[in-house]
Short mmCIF file of C-alpha atoms in Angstrom, two decimals:
data_model
loop_
_atom_site.label_atom_id
_atom_site.label_comp_id
_atom_site.label_asym_id
_atom_site.label_seq_id
_atom_site.Cartn_x
_atom_site.Cartn_y
_atom_site.Cartn_z
CA MET A 270 165.35 63.75 49.27
CA LYS A 271 167.83 60.80 51.60
CA GLN A 272 167.73 61.83 55.45
CA ARG A 273 170.47 61.62 56.63
CA PRO A 274 171.24 58.77 60.07
CA LEU A 275 171.53 60.53 62.93
CA SER A 276 175.36 60.82 64.84
CA LEU A 277 175.27 58.01 68.10
CA SER A 278 175.92 61.07 69.76
CA LEU A 279 172.41 62.00 69.16
CA LEU A 280 171.08 58.68 69.93
CA VAL A 281 173.06 58.29 73.45
CA LEU A 282 172.20 62.45 74.42
CA GLY A 283 168.62 61.50 73.57
CA ALA A 284 168.66 58.43 75.60
CA ALA A 285 170.05 59.93 78.65
CA ILE A 286 167.15 62.88 78.62
CA LEU A 287 164.94 59.46 78.45
CA TYR A 288 165.79 57.90 81.72
CA GLY A 289 166.87 60.99 83.40
CA CYS A 290 162.97 62.45 83.40
CA GLY A 291 161.72 59.35 84.92
CA GLY A 292 163.89 59.29 87.54
CA ASP A 293 162.57 62.34 88.75
CA GLY A 294 159.39 61.08 88.10
CA ALA A 295 160.53 58.30 90.87
CA SER A 296 162.05 60.07 93.61
CA ALA A 297 158.74 62.09 93.73
CA THR A 298 156.62 59.52 94.50
CA GLY A 299 159.27 57.94 96.84
CA THR A 300 159.20 61.56 98.87
CA GLY A 301 156.08 61.65 98.03
CA THR A 302 156.84 64.88 96.80
CA ALA A 303 154.48 66.30 93.91
CA GLY A 304 156.48 66.79 90.90
CA ASP A 305 156.85 66.04 87.40
CA SER A 306 155.88 62.34 88.26
CA GLY A 307 152.33 62.19 86.20
CA SER A 308 149.42 62.45 89.00
CA THR A 309 147.77 60.12 90.78
CA GLY A 310 143.94 59.43 88.82
CA ALA A 311 141.49 61.47 91.49
CA ALA A 312 139.49 58.64 93.49
CA GLY A 313 136.50 57.50 91.68
CA ALA A 314 133.62 59.49 93.47
CA THR A 315 131.96 57.94 96.21
CA GLY A 316 128.70 56.70 95.67
CA ALA A 317 125.68 58.27 97.52
CA ALA A 318 124.19 56.48 99.31
CA GLY A 319 120.80 54.98 98.96
CA THR A 320 117.58 57.70 100.05
CA THR A 321 116.26 56.15 103.08
CA ALA A 322 112.82 53.86 102.34
CA SER A 323 109.10 55.98 103.97
CA ALA A 324 107.79 54.26 105.88
CA GLY A 325 105.27 52.28 105.11
CA THR A 326 101.42 54.64 105.23
CA THR A 327 99.33 53.46 108.61
CA GLY A 328 96.61 51.63 107.62
CA SER A 329 93.39 52.81 107.52
CA ALA A 330 91.24 52.08 110.79
CA GLY A 331 88.57 50.07 110.54
CA THR A 332 85.37 51.22 111.20
CA GLY A 333 82.78 51.43 114.22
CA GLY A 334 80.27 50.04 111.11
CA SER A 335 78.36 46.79 111.68
CA ALA A 336 80.41 44.78 109.90
CA GLY A 337 83.67 46.12 112.03
CA THR A 338 85.79 44.33 110.16
CA THR A 339 89.53 44.48 110.75
CA SER A 340 91.25 47.06 108.85
CA ALA A 341 94.37 46.37 106.35
CA ALA A 342 97.65 46.64 107.59
CA GLY A 343 99.97 50.11 106.00
CA THR A 344 103.08 47.74 103.99
CA THR A 345 105.87 48.09 104.76
CA GLY A 346 108.35 50.24 103.11
CA SER A 347 110.60 49.34 101.12
CA ALA A 348 114.03 49.86 101.24
CA GLY A 349 116.26 52.78 99.51
CA ARG A 350 118.88 51.02 97.56
CA GLY A 351 121.57 50.77 99.40
CA GLY A 352 119.91 52.71 102.55
CA THR A 353 117.80 50.65 105.57
CA THR A 354 114.68 49.61 104.95
CA GLY A 355 111.86 51.41 106.24
CA ALA A 356 109.96 50.69 109.26
CA ALA A 357 106.86 49.53 108.69
CA GLY A 358 103.07 50.59 108.80
CA THR A 359 101.10 50.28 111.58
CA THR A 360 98.48 48.36 111.93
CA GLY A 361 94.92 49.49 112.18
CA THR A 362 92.97 49.71 114.37
CA ALA A 363 89.69 46.61 114.41
CA GLY A 364 86.40 47.95 114.09
CA ALA A 365 85.83 44.90 116.87
CA PRO A 366 82.58 44.77 118.97
CA ALA A 367 81.89 45.91 122.58
CA THR A 368 83.63 44.81 125.77
CA ALA A 369 83.73 45.31 129.02
CA SER A 370 86.78 46.82 129.24
CA LEU A 371 84.82 50.08 127.76
CA CYS A 372 82.86 50.07 131.74
CA THR A 373 86.35 49.82 133.75
CA TRP A 374 86.36 52.97 135.73
CA PRO A 375 89.10 55.36 136.39
CA THR A 376 89.93 56.33 139.70
CA ALA A 377 90.21 60.08 140.03
CA ALA A 378 92.98 61.95 140.75
CA SER A 379 91.56 64.82 142.72
CA THR A 380 88.32 66.68 143.84
CA VAL A 381 87.53 70.03 142.79
CA MET A 382 84.17 71.74 144.25
CA VAL A 383 82.85 73.57 141.02
CA ASN A 384 80.05 76.33 142.67
CA ALA A 385 79.03 78.65 138.59
CA THR A 386 79.48 76.54 135.86
CA ILE A 387 83.11 76.57 134.17
CA THR A 388 82.65 77.74 129.77
CA ILE A 389 85.61 75.55 127.71
CA SER A 390 87.05 77.18 124.84
CA GLY A 391 89.67 75.25 122.15
CA ASN A 392 90.88 72.21 124.38
CA TYR A 393 91.04 72.15 127.96
CA ASP A 394 92.14 69.12 130.07
CA GLY A 395 91.04 68.28 133.42
CA GLY A 396 93.90 65.52 134.16
CA MET A 397 91.59 63.16 135.41
CA ARG A 398 90.48 64.83 138.67
CA ARG A 399 86.21 64.86 140.07
CA PHE A 400 84.03 68.07 139.27
CA VAL A 401 82.10 68.12 141.57
CA GLY A 402 78.84 70.47 142.03
CA ALA A 403 78.50 72.62 145.16
CA GLY A 404 76.23 76.08 146.08
CA ASN A 405 73.48 76.57 143.84
CA LEU A 406 75.00 74.00 141.24
CA GLY A 407 74.59 71.49 144.38
CA THR A 408 71.78 69.50 143.23
CA SER A 409 71.30 65.69 141.51
CA GLY A 410 66.87 66.29 140.90
CA GLN A 411 64.98 66.33 137.39
CA SER A 412 64.35 70.23 136.88
CA GLU A 413 64.36 71.28 133.51
CA SER A 414 65.62 74.40 135.14
CA GLN A 415 69.28 73.41 136.21
CA ASP A 416 72.47 74.33 135.38
CA PRO A 417 75.55 72.87 133.45
CA ILE A 418 79.13 71.75 135.60
CA PHE A 419 80.21 72.63 131.91
CA ASN A 420 79.13 74.75 129.16
CA VAL A 421 81.04 74.04 126.13
CA ILE A 422 81.64 76.52 123.78
CA GLU A 423 81.29 76.21 119.90
CA GLY A 424 84.89 73.81 118.59
CA ALA A 425 85.86 72.79 122.01
CA THR A 426 86.73 69.42 123.41
CA LEU A 427 86.79 68.75 126.86
CA ALA A 428 88.94 66.11 127.58
CA ASN A 429 89.46 63.66 130.93
CA VAL A 430 86.95 64.27 133.38
CA ILE A 431 85.18 63.21 136.13
CA ILE A 432 81.48 64.24 136.53
CA GLY A 433 80.73 62.92 140.37
CA ASN A 434 77.49 63.71 142.49
CA PRO A 435 76.19 65.61 142.91
CA ALA A 436 76.54 67.14 138.90
CA ALA A 437 73.43 69.49 138.53
CA ASP A 438 73.24 69.34 134.33
CA GLY A 439 76.62 67.75 133.81
CA VAL A 440 77.49 68.89 130.31
CA HIS A 441 75.86 70.85 127.60
CA CYS A 442 77.70 72.39 124.36
CA GLU A 443 77.27 75.15 122.35
CA GLY A 444 77.86 73.35 118.98
CA ASN A 445 80.43 71.80 117.05
CA CYS A 446 82.21 69.29 120.47
CA THR A 447 83.80 67.56 121.45
CA LEU A 448 83.74 65.17 124.87
CA LYS A 449 86.76 62.92 125.19
CA ASN A 450 87.13 60.31 127.85
CA VAL A 451 84.58 61.66 130.27
CA TRP A 452 83.14 59.72 132.89
CA TRP A 453 79.83 60.43 135.43
CA GLU A 454 79.92 58.82 139.09
CA ASP A 455 75.98 59.36 139.19
CA VAL A 456 73.83 61.16 136.33
CA GLY A 457 71.77 64.45 137.63
CA GLU A 458 68.37 66.15 134.96
CA ASP A 459 71.43 64.61 132.46
CA ALA A 460 74.74 63.56 131.29
CA ALA A 461 75.27 66.02 128.30
CA THR A 462 72.55 68.22 125.89
CA LEU A 463 73.44 69.27 122.48
CA LYS A 464 72.36 72.17 121.96
CA GLY A 465 72.76 75.11 119.20
CA THR A 466 71.24 76.36 115.24
CA SER A 467 73.23 74.19 113.07
CA PRO A 468 71.97 71.17 110.90
CA SER A 469 75.10 70.94 109.99
CA GLN A 470 76.62 70.46 113.77
CA VAL A 471 78.16 66.96 115.44
CA MET A 472 78.66 66.45 119.00
CA THR A 473 80.99 63.98 119.44
CA ILE A 474 81.63 61.41 122.57
CA ASP A 475 84.69 59.44 122.12
CA ARG A 476 85.19 57.07 125.31
CA GLY A 477 83.93 57.74 129.11
CA GLY A 478 80.71 56.38 130.49
CA ALA A 479 77.78 56.86 131.87
CA GLN A 480 76.02 55.90 135.40
CA LYS A 481 72.51 56.07 137.47
CA ALA A 482 70.80 58.40 135.09
CA SER A 483 67.28 58.13 136.44
CA ASP A 484 66.20 59.58 132.69
CA LYS A 485 68.58 60.83 129.55
CA ILE A 486 72.21 60.63 130.09
CA PHE A 487 72.51 62.11 126.36
CA GLN A 488 69.64 65.34 125.61
CA HIS A 489 69.98 66.39 121.65
CA ASN A 490 68.00 69.91 122.34
CA GLY A 491 69.10 71.58 118.77
CA PRO A 492 69.93 70.58 115.62
CA GLY A 493 72.63 68.44 113.75
CA THR A 494 74.43 64.83 114.70
CA MET A 495 75.42 63.66 118.47
CA ILE A 496 78.14 61.01 117.73
CA ILE A 497 78.64 58.21 120.54
CA ARG A 498 81.69 55.33 120.66
CA ASN A 499 83.17 53.18 122.33
CA PHE A 500 81.55 53.83 125.82
CA CYS A 501 80.18 52.00 128.35
CA ALA A 502 76.10 53.36 129.22
CA GLN A 503 75.32 51.94 133.13
CA ASP A 504 72.08 51.44 135.03
CA PHE A 505 69.99 54.37 132.72
CA GLY A 506 66.31 55.01 131.57
CA LYS A 507 67.45 56.38 127.96
CA LEU A 508 71.03 56.19 126.26
CA TYR A 509 69.43 59.49 124.01
CA ARG A 510 66.58 61.27 123.16
CA SER A 511 66.48 63.26 120.59
CA CYS A 512 63.87 66.15 122.59
CA GLY A 513 59.75 65.28 121.78
CA ASN A 514 58.54 67.39 123.27
CA CYS A 515 60.64 71.80 122.62
CA ASP A 516 59.48 74.91 121.57
CA THR A 517 61.19 74.72 118.68
CA GLN A 518 62.11 71.03 116.75
CA TYR A 519 64.59 69.64 113.74
CA ALA A 520 65.55 66.84 112.37
CA ARG A 521 68.19 65.04 114.50
CA HIS A 522 71.32 61.93 114.03
CA VAL A 523 72.31 60.24 116.48
CA GLN A 524 75.30 57.25 115.68
CA LEU A 525 76.03 54.87 118.04
CA GLN A 526 79.44 53.18 117.70
CA ASN A 527 81.15 50.44 120.05
CA VAL A 528 78.50 50.68 123.45
CA LEU A 529 78.14 48.29 125.97
CA VAL A 530 74.79 48.80 127.87
CA VAL A 531 74.49 46.99 130.88
CA PRO A 532 71.13 47.82 131.83
CA GLY A 533 69.44 48.87 134.56
CA SER A 534 65.42 48.48 136.81
CA SER A 535 65.00 51.95 134.54
CA THR A 536 65.83 51.61 131.52
CA SER A 537 63.20 51.71 128.47
CA ALA A 538 65.74 51.93 125.27
CA LEU A 539 68.58 52.63 123.57
CA VAL A 540 67.32 55.47 122.40
CA GLY A 541 64.26 57.11 121.34
CA VAL A 542 64.20 59.33 118.29
CA ASN A 543 60.70 61.30 116.49
CA SER A 544 59.84 59.68 113.49
CA ASN A 545 58.21 62.84 112.24
CA TYR A 546 60.96 65.35 112.49
CA ASN A 547 62.53 62.48 109.74
CA ASP A 548 65.17 62.19 113.20
CA THR A 549 67.56 59.38 112.06
CA ALA A 550 69.11 56.97 114.45
CA THR A 551 72.60 54.37 113.36
CA PHE A 552 73.56 52.04 115.66
CA GLY A 553 77.04 49.30 115.22
CA SER A 554 78.79 46.92 116.88
CA ILE A 555 76.82 47.18 120.20
CA LEU A 556 76.68 44.89 123.08
CA ILE A 557 73.76 44.26 125.51
CA LYS A 558 74.33 42.55 128.40
CA ALA A 559 70.57 41.66 128.95
CA ALA A 560 68.83 38.01 128.00
CA SER A 561 67.47 39.01 123.64
CA ASN A 562 65.25 41.39 122.76
CA SER A 563 64.59 42.34 127.32
CA LEU A 564 65.43 45.88 125.68
CA THR A 565 64.06 47.85 123.31
CA VAL A 566 66.80 49.81 121.16
CA CYS A 567 65.16 52.08 119.16
CA GLN A 568 61.99 53.46 120.05
CA ARG A 569 60.01 55.94 117.90
CA TYR A 570 58.17 59.03 118.24
CA THR A 571 55.20 60.96 117.84
CA GLY A 572 57.21 64.44 118.03
CA ASN A 573 55.60 68.01 118.61
CA ASN A 574 56.27 71.27 119.57
CA THR A 575 52.85 71.88 122.26
CA GLY A 576 55.96 70.54 125.53
CA ALA A 577 53.43 67.84 125.38
CA GLU A 578 53.94 63.88 126.54
CA PRO A 579 54.49 62.25 123.05
CA PRO A 580 53.53 59.49 122.33
CA LYS A 581 55.05 55.83 121.18
CA ASN A 582 54.71 55.64 117.33
CA GLY A 583 56.38 51.88 117.04
CA SER A 584 59.94 50.87 117.96
CA GLY A 585 62.95 48.45 116.56
CA ALA A 586 64.56 48.03 112.60
CA ASP A 587 63.40 50.47 110.37
CA GLY A 588 65.77 50.78 108.25
CA THR A 589 63.78 54.38 107.39
CA VAL A 590 64.83 56.87 111.17
CA CYS A 591 66.14 53.16 113.31
CA MET A 592 68.81 51.30 111.50
CA TYR A 593 69.97 48.34 112.48
CA ALA A 594 71.09 44.29 111.27
CA PRO A 595 70.31 41.97 113.71
CA SER A 596 74.56 41.97 113.46
CA ASP A 597 75.10 44.92 114.76
CA ILE A 598 73.34 43.77 118.85
CA THR A 599 75.28 41.91 120.02
CA TRP A 600 73.66 39.84 123.57
CA MET A 601 75.27 38.76 126.22
CA PRO A 602 72.73 37.34 129.29
#
């Protein structure tokens, strides 16, 4: 069937409707009124900022071992997309040889007189005060029966302390313990003694120094391991001695790392160990301010539990008891 052409009047009416609607949209745009106009397309969402890159990992500390190699620096964190560059990882500390700065002695903030042994539990910060024995602790001889200035119990830390004169028997450690930045101005019987009964216990002496020890600086009576690092030893008989004639004997171990040694007239050896009880002594980054080989680095003994004076049975590196290479010891007259 044929379609009838639209009449002229209908065409005019359609055009009027079409242009009238478009006019209302323009008016809405001009006045800012949301109206019949097509709504404005929503703005594209702002892209999320790139996440901040994590900091580069901290370089691991250089070991205090024999080579004293420098540990690698931490790598720089990469930037997140659109974010800021991650902070560079800090440079690992080198396992450097001992330097003269280790024997820079601190100045005491004040002086405390100690009439009775102070028991340390948890973490104790002495604030660089000087502690001096008085009354029953006002002794500085070599009697084995003296009480200590400080008694550090299992798991405790003694830090930032100067022990003056008289010092009685210094510090006793009852098991796992840490002495951090502790200085002995004039060692009494011993600077510190490791007691306890556990083969796994560790006593760590980290930073500090000791001088004027007519006999030993550190005495090891119980089992376990003593670590001495970043330390200054001046004018002493021995820096370390594994007990040679205690009633109960054990295998004992000592590790010396980054130690500056200034021998005195009474210095006979750096360490003394008992080979018959399977003691061990290891050394790394040791600087001795003396002529080459003028001091015994490691003296071996045959220990006993009878109280008799133990005899010497050899000295020097042997790869079993006394363990070090020539490069571990630097002599500087």
